[in-house]
PDB file of C-alpha atoms in Angstrom:
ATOM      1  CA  UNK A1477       0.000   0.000   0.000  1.00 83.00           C
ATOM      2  CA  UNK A1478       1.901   3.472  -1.405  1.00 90.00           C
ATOM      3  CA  UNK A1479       1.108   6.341   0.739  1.00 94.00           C
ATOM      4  CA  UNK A1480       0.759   8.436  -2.561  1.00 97.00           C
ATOM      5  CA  UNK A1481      -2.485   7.585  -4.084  1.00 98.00           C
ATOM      6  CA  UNK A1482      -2.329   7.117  -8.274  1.00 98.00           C
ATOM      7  CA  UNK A1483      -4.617   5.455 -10.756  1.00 98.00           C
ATOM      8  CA  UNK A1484      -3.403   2.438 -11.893  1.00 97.00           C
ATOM      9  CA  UNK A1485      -3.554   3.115 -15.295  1.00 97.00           C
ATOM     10  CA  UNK A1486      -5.054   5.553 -18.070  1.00 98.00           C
ATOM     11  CA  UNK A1487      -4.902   5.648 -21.681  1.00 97.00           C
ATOM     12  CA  UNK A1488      -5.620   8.021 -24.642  1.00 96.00           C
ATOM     13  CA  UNK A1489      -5.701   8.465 -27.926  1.00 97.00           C
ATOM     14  CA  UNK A1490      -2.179   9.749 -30.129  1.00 97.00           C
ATOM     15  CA  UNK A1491      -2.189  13.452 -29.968  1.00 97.00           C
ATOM     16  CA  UNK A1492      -4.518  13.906 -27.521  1.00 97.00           C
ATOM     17  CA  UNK A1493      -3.579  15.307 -23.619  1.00 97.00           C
ATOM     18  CA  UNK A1494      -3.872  12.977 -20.309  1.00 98.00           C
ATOM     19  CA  UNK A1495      -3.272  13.809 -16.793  1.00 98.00           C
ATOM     20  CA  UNK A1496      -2.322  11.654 -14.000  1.00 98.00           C
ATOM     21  CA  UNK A1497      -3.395  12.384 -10.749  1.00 98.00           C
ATOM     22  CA  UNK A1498      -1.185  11.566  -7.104  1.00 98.00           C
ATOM     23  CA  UNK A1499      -3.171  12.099  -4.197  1.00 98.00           C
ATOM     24  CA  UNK A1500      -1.021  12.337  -0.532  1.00 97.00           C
ATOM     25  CA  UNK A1501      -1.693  13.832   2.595  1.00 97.00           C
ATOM     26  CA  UNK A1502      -0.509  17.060   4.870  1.00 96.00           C
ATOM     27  CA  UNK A1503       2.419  15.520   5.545  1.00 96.00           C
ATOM     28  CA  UNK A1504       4.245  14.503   2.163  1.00 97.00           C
ATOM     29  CA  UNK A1505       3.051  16.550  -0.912  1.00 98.00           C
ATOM     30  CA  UNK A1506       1.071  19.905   1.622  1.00 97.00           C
ATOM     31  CA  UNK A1507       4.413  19.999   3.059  1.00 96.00           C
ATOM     32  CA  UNK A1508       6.595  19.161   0.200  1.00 97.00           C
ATOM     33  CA  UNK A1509       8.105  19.562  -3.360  1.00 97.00           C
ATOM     34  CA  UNK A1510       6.218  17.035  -5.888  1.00 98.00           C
ATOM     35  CA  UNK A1511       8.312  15.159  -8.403  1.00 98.00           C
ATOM     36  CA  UNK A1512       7.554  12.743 -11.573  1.00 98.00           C
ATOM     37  CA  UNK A1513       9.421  10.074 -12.779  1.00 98.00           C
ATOM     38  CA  UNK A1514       9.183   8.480 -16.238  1.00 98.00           C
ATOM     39  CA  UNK A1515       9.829   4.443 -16.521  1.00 98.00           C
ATOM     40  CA  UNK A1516       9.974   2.967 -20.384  1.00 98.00           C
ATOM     41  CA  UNK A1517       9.707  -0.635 -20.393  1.00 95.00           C
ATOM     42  CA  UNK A1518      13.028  -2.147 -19.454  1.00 95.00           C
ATOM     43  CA  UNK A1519      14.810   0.836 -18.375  1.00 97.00           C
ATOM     44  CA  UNK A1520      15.459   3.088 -14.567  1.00 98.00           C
ATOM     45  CA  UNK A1521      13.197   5.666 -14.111  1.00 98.00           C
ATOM     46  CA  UNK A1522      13.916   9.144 -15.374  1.00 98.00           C
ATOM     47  CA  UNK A1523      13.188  12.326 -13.858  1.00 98.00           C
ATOM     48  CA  UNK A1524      10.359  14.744 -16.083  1.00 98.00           C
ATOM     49  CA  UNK A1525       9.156  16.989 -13.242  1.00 98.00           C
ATOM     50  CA  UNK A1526      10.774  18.179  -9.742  1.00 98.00           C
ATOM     51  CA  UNK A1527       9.796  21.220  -7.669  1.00 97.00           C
ATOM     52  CA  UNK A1528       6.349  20.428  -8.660  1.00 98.00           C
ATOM     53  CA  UNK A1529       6.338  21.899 -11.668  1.00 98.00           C
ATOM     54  CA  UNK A1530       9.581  22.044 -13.071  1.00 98.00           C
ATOM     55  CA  UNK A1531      11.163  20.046 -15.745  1.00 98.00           C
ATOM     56  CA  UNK A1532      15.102  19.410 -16.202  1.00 97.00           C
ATOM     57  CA  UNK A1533      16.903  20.138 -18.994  1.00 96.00           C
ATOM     58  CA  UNK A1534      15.984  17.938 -22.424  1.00 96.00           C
ATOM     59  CA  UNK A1535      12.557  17.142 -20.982  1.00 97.00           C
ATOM     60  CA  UNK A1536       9.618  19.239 -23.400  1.00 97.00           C
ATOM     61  CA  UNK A1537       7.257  21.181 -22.378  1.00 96.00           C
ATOM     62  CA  UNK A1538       4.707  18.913 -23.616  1.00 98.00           C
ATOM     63  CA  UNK A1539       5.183  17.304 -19.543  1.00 98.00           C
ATOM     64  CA  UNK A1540       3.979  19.721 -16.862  1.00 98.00           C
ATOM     65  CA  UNK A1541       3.506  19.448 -13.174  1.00 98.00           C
ATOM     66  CA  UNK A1542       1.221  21.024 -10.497  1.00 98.00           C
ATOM     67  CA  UNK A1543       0.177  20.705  -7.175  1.00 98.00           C
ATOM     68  CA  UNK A1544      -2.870  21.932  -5.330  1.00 97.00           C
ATOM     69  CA  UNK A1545      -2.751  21.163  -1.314  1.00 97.00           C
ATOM     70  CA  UNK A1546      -2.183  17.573  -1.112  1.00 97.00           C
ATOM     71  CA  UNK A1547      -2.829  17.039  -4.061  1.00 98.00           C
ATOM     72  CA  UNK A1548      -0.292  16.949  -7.566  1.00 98.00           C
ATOM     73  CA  UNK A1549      -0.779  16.576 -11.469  1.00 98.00           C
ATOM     74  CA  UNK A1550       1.210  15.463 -14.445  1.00 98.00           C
ATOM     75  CA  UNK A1551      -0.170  16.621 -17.993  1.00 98.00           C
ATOM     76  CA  UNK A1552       1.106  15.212 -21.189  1.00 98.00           C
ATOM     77  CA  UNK A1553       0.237  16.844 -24.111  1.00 98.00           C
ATOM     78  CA  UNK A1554       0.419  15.522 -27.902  1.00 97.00           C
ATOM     79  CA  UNK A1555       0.521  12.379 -26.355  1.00 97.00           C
ATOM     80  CA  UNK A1556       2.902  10.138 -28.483  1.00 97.00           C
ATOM     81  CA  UNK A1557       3.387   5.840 -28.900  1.00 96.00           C
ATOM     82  CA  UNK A1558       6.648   6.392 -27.265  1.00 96.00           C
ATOM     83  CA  UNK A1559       5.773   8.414 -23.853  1.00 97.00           C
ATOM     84  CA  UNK A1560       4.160   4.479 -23.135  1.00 97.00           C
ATOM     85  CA  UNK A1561       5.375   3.975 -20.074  1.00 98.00           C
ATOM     86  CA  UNK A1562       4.967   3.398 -16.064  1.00 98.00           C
ATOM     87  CA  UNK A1563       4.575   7.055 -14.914  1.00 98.00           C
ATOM     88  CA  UNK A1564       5.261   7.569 -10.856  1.00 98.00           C
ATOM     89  CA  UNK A1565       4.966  10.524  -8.010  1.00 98.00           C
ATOM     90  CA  UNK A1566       7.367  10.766  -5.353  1.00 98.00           C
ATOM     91  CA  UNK A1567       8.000  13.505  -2.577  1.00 98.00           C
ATOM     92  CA  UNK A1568       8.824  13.185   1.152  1.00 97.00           C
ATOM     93  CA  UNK A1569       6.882  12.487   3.830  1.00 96.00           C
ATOM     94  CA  UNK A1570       7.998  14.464   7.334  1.00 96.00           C
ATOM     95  CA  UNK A1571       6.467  12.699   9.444  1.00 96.00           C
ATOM     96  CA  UNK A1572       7.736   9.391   8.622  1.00 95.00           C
ATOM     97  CA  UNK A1573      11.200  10.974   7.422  1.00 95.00           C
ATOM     98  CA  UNK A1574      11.249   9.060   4.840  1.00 96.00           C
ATOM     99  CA  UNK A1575      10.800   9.602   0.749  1.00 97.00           C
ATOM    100  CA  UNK A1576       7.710   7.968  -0.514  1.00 97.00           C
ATOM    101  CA  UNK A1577       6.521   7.454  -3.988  1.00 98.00           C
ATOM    102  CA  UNK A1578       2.972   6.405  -5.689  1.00 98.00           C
ATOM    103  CA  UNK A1579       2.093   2.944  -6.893  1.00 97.00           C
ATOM    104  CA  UNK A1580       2.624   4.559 -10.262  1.00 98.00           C
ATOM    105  CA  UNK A1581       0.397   4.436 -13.529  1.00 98.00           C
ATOM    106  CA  UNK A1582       0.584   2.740 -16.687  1.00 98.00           C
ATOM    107  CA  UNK A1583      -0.109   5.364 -19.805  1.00 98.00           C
ATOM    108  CA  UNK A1584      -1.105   3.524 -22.827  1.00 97.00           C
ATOM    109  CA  UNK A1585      -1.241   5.342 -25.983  1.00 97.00           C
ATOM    110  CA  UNK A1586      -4.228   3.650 -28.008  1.00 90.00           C
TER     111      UNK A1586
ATOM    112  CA  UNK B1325      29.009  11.935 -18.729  1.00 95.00           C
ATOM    113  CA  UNK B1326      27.359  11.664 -15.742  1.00 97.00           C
ATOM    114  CA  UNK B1327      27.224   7.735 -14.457  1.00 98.00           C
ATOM    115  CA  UNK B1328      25.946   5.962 -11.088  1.00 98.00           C
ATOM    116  CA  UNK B1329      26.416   2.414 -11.976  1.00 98.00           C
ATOM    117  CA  UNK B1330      25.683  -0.236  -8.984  1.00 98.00           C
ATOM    118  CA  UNK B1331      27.461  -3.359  -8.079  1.00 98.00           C
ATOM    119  CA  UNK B1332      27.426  -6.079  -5.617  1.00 98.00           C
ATOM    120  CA  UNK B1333      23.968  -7.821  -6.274  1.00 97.00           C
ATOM    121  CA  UNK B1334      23.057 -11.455  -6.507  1.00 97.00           C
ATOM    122  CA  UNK B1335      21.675 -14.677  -4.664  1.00 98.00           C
ATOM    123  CA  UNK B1336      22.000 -14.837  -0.914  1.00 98.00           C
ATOM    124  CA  UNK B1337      20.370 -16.874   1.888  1.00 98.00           C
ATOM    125  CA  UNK B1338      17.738 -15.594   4.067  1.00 98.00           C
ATOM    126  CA  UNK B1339      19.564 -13.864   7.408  1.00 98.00           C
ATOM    127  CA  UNK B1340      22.724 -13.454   5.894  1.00 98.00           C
ATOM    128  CA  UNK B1341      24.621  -9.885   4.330  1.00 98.00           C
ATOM    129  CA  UNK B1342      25.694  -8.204   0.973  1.00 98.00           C
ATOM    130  CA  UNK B1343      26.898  -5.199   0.285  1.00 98.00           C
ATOM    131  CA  UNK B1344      25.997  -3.048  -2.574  1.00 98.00           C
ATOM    132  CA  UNK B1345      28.408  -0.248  -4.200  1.00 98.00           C
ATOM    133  CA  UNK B1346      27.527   2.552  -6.293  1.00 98.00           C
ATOM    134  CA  UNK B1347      30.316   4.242  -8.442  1.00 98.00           C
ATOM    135  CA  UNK B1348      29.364   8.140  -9.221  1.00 98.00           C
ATOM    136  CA  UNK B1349      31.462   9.524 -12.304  1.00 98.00           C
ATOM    137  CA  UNK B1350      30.808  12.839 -14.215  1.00 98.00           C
ATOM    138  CA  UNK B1351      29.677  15.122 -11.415  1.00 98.00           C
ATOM    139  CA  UNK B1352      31.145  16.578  -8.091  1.00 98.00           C
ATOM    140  CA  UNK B1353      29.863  13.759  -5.779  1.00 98.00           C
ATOM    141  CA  UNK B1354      30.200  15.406  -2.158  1.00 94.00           C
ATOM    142  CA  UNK B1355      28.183  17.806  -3.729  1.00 97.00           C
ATOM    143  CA  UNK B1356      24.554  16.027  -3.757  1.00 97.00           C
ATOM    144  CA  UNK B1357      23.148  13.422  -1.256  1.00 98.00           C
ATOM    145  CA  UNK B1358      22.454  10.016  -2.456  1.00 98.00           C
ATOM    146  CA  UNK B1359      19.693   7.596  -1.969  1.00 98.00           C
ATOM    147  CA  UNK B1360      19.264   3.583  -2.659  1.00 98.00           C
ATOM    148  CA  UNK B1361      15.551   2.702  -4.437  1.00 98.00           C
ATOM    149  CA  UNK B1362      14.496  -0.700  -5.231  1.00 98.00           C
ATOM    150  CA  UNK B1363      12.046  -2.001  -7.015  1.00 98.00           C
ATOM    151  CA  UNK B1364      10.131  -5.658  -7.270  1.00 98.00           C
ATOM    152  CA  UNK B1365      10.567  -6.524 -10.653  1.00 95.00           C
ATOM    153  CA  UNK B1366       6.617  -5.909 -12.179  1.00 94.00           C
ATOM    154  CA  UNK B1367       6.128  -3.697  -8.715  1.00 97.00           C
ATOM    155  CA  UNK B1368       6.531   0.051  -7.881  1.00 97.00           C
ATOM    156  CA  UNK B1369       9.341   2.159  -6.161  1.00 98.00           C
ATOM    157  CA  UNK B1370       9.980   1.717  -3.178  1.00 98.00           C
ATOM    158  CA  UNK B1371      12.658   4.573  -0.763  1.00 98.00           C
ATOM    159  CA  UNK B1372      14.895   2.430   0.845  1.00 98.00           C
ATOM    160  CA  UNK B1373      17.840   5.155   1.800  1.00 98.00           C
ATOM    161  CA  UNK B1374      19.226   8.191   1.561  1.00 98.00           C
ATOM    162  CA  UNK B1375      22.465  10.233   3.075  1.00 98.00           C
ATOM    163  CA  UNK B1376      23.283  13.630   3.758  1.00 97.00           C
ATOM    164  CA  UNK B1377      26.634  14.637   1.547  1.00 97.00           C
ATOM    165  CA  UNK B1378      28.673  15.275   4.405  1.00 96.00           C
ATOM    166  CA  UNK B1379      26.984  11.670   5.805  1.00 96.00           C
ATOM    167  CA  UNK B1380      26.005  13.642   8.799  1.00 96.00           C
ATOM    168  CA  UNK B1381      22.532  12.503   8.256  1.00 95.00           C
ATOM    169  CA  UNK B1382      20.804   9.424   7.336  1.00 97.00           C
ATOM    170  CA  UNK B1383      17.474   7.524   6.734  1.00 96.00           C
ATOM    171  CA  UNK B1384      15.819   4.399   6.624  1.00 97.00           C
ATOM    172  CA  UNK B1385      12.606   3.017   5.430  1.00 97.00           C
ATOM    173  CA  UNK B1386      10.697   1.591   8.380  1.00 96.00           C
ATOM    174  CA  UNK B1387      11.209  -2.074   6.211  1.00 97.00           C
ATOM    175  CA  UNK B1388      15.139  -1.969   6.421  1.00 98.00           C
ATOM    176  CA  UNK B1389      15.446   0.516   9.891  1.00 97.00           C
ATOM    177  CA  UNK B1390      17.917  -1.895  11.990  1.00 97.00           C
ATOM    178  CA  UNK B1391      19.110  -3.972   9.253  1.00 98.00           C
ATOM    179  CA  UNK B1392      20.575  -1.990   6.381  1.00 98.00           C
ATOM    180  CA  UNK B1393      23.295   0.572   6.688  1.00 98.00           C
ATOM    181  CA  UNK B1394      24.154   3.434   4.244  1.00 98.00           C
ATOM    182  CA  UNK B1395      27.132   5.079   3.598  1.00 98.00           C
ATOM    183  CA  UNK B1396      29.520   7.069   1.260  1.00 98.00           C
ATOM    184  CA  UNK B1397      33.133   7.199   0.643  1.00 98.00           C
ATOM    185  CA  UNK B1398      33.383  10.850  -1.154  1.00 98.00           C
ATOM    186  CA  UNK B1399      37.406  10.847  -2.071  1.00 98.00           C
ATOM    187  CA  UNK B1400      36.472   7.225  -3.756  1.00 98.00           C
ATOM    188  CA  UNK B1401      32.573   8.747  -5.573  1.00 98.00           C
ATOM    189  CA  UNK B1402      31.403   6.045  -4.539  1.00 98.00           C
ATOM    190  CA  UNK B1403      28.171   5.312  -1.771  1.00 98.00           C
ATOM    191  CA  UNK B1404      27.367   2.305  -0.478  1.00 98.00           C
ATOM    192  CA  UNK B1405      24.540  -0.273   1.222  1.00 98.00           C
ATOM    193  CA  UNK B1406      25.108  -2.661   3.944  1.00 98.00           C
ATOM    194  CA  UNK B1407      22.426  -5.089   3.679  1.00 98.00           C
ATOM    195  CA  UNK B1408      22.222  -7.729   7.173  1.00 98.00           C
ATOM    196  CA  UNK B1409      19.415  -9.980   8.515  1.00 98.00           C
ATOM    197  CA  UNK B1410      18.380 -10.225   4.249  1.00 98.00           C
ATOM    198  CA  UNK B1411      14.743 -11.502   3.924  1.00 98.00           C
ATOM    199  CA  UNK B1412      12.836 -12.479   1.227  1.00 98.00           C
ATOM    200  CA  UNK B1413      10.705  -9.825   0.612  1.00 97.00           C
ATOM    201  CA  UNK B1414      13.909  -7.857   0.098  1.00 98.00           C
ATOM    202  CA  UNK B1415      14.208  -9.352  -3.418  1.00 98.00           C
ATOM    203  CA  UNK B1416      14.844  -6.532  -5.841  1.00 98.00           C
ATOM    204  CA  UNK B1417      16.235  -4.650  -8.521  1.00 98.00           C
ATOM    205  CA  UNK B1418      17.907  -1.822  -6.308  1.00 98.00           C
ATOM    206  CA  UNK B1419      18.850   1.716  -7.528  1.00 98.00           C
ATOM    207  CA  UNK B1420      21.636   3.785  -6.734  1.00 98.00           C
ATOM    208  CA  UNK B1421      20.272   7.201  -7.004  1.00 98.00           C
ATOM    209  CA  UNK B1422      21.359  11.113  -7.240  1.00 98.00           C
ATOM    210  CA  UNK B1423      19.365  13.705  -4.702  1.00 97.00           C
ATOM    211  CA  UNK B1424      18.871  17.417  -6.483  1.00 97.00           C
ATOM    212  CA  UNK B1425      19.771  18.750  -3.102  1.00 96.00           C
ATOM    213  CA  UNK B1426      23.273  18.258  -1.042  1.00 96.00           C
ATOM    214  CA  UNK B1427      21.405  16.944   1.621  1.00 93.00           C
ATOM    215  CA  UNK B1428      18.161  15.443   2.850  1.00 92.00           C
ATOM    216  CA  UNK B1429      15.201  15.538   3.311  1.00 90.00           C
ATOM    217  CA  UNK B1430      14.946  14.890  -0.665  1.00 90.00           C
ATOM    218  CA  UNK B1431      13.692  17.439  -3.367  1.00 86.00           C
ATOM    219  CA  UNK B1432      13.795  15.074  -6.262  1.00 97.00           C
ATOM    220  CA  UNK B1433      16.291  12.371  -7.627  1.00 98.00           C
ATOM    221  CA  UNK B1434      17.771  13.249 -11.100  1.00 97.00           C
ATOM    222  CA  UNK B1435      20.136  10.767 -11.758  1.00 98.00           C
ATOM    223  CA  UNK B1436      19.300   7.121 -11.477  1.00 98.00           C
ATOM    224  CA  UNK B1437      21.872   3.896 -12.029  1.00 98.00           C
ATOM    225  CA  UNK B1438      20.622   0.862 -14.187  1.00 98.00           C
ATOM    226  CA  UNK B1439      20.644  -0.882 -10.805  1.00 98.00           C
ATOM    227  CA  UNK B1440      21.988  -4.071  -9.278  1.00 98.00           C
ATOM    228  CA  UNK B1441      19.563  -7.435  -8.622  1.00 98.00           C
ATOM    229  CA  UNK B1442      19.672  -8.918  -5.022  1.00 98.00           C
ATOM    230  CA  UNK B1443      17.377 -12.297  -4.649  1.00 98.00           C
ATOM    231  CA  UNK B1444      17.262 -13.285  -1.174  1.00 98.00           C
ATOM    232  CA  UNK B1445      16.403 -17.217  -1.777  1.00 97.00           C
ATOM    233  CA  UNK B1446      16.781 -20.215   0.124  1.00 96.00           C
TER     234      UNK B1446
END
């Protein structure tokens, strides 16, 4: 059982926008920085969005990040076959000192 | 180019000890905290560990707290996890991983390894 909260999967069309949702509590993302991670079949996990909303260098913008209380978001626009992948939240929790992530979500681009 | 590539993984008994290295290459190492994250092959990601750069502060998941050890060696780049008591459900793939910030608690990690397999197997 994560202690971030995410769907377990969504899916959408090619060219068309999904969000993810990743649902915590006052203690990990209403007290903390929300980042995303990225996981292609086969592969480590990659980092698209930190600080929330932020994305490194050589990620586009077509990934964006928010958070609302305890709450966060990932958007992917102009959704594409390759951005298939196992999509995660992560952030730390205070009270358990300890980083936590989501159960993450499987994007399928139909 | 900036590398974290993980060693030190394989098939050990339940109750007995590995330890897992993790040489850093391409960046200033004692400048970042590190972290160890494993994952159940199929499953999600799961924290295990993470140190301060100056390893003046550490933490545990609640799962390992007592029985794994962390630590970094910043004139060698490299960090490293001292795994004792093993257990099954410590069967992984685990991740050597880079912190944004130079210590913790964590903002975000940026730079993961390909990772290192431990099976804990009688």
């Amino acid at each position: 059982q994560s202690v971030l909260t995410q769907p377990p999967s969504v899916s959408a069309a090619p060219g068309q926008k999904v969000t993810i949702s990743c649902s915590g509590g006052s203690s990990n993302i209403g007290k903390n920085y929300v980042s995303w991670y990225q996981q292609l079949p086969g592969t480590a996990p990659k980092l698209l969005i930190y600080d929330n909303s932020e994305r490194p260098s050589g990620i586009p913008d077509r990934f964006s990040g928010s958070k609302s209380g305890t709450s966060a978001t990932l958007g992917i626009t102009g959704l594409q076959t390759g951005d298939e992948a196992d999509y995660y939240c992560g952030t730390w929790d205070t009270s358990l000192s300890a980083g936590v992530f989501g159960g993450g979500t499987k994007l399928s681009v139909l | 180019e900036v590398q974290l590539v993980e060693s030190g993984g394989g098939l050990v008994q339940p109750g007995r000890s590995l330890r897992l290295s993790c040489a850093a290459s391409g960046f200033t190492f004692d400048d970042y905290a590190m972290h160890w994250v494993r994952q159940v092959p199929g499953k999600g990601l799961e924290w295990v560990s993470g140190i301060n750069w100056n390893s003046r502060g550490t933490g545990f998941a609640d799962s390992v707290e007592g029985r794994f050890t962390i630590s970094r060696d910043n004139a060698m780049n490299s960090l490293f996890l001292q795994m004792n008591g093993l257990r099954t459900e410590d069967t992984a793939l685990y991740y050597c991983v880079r912190d944004r910030r130079a210590q913790l608690p964590s903002d975000a990690f940026d730079i993961w390894g390909q990772g290192t397999m431990v099976t804990v197997s009688s």
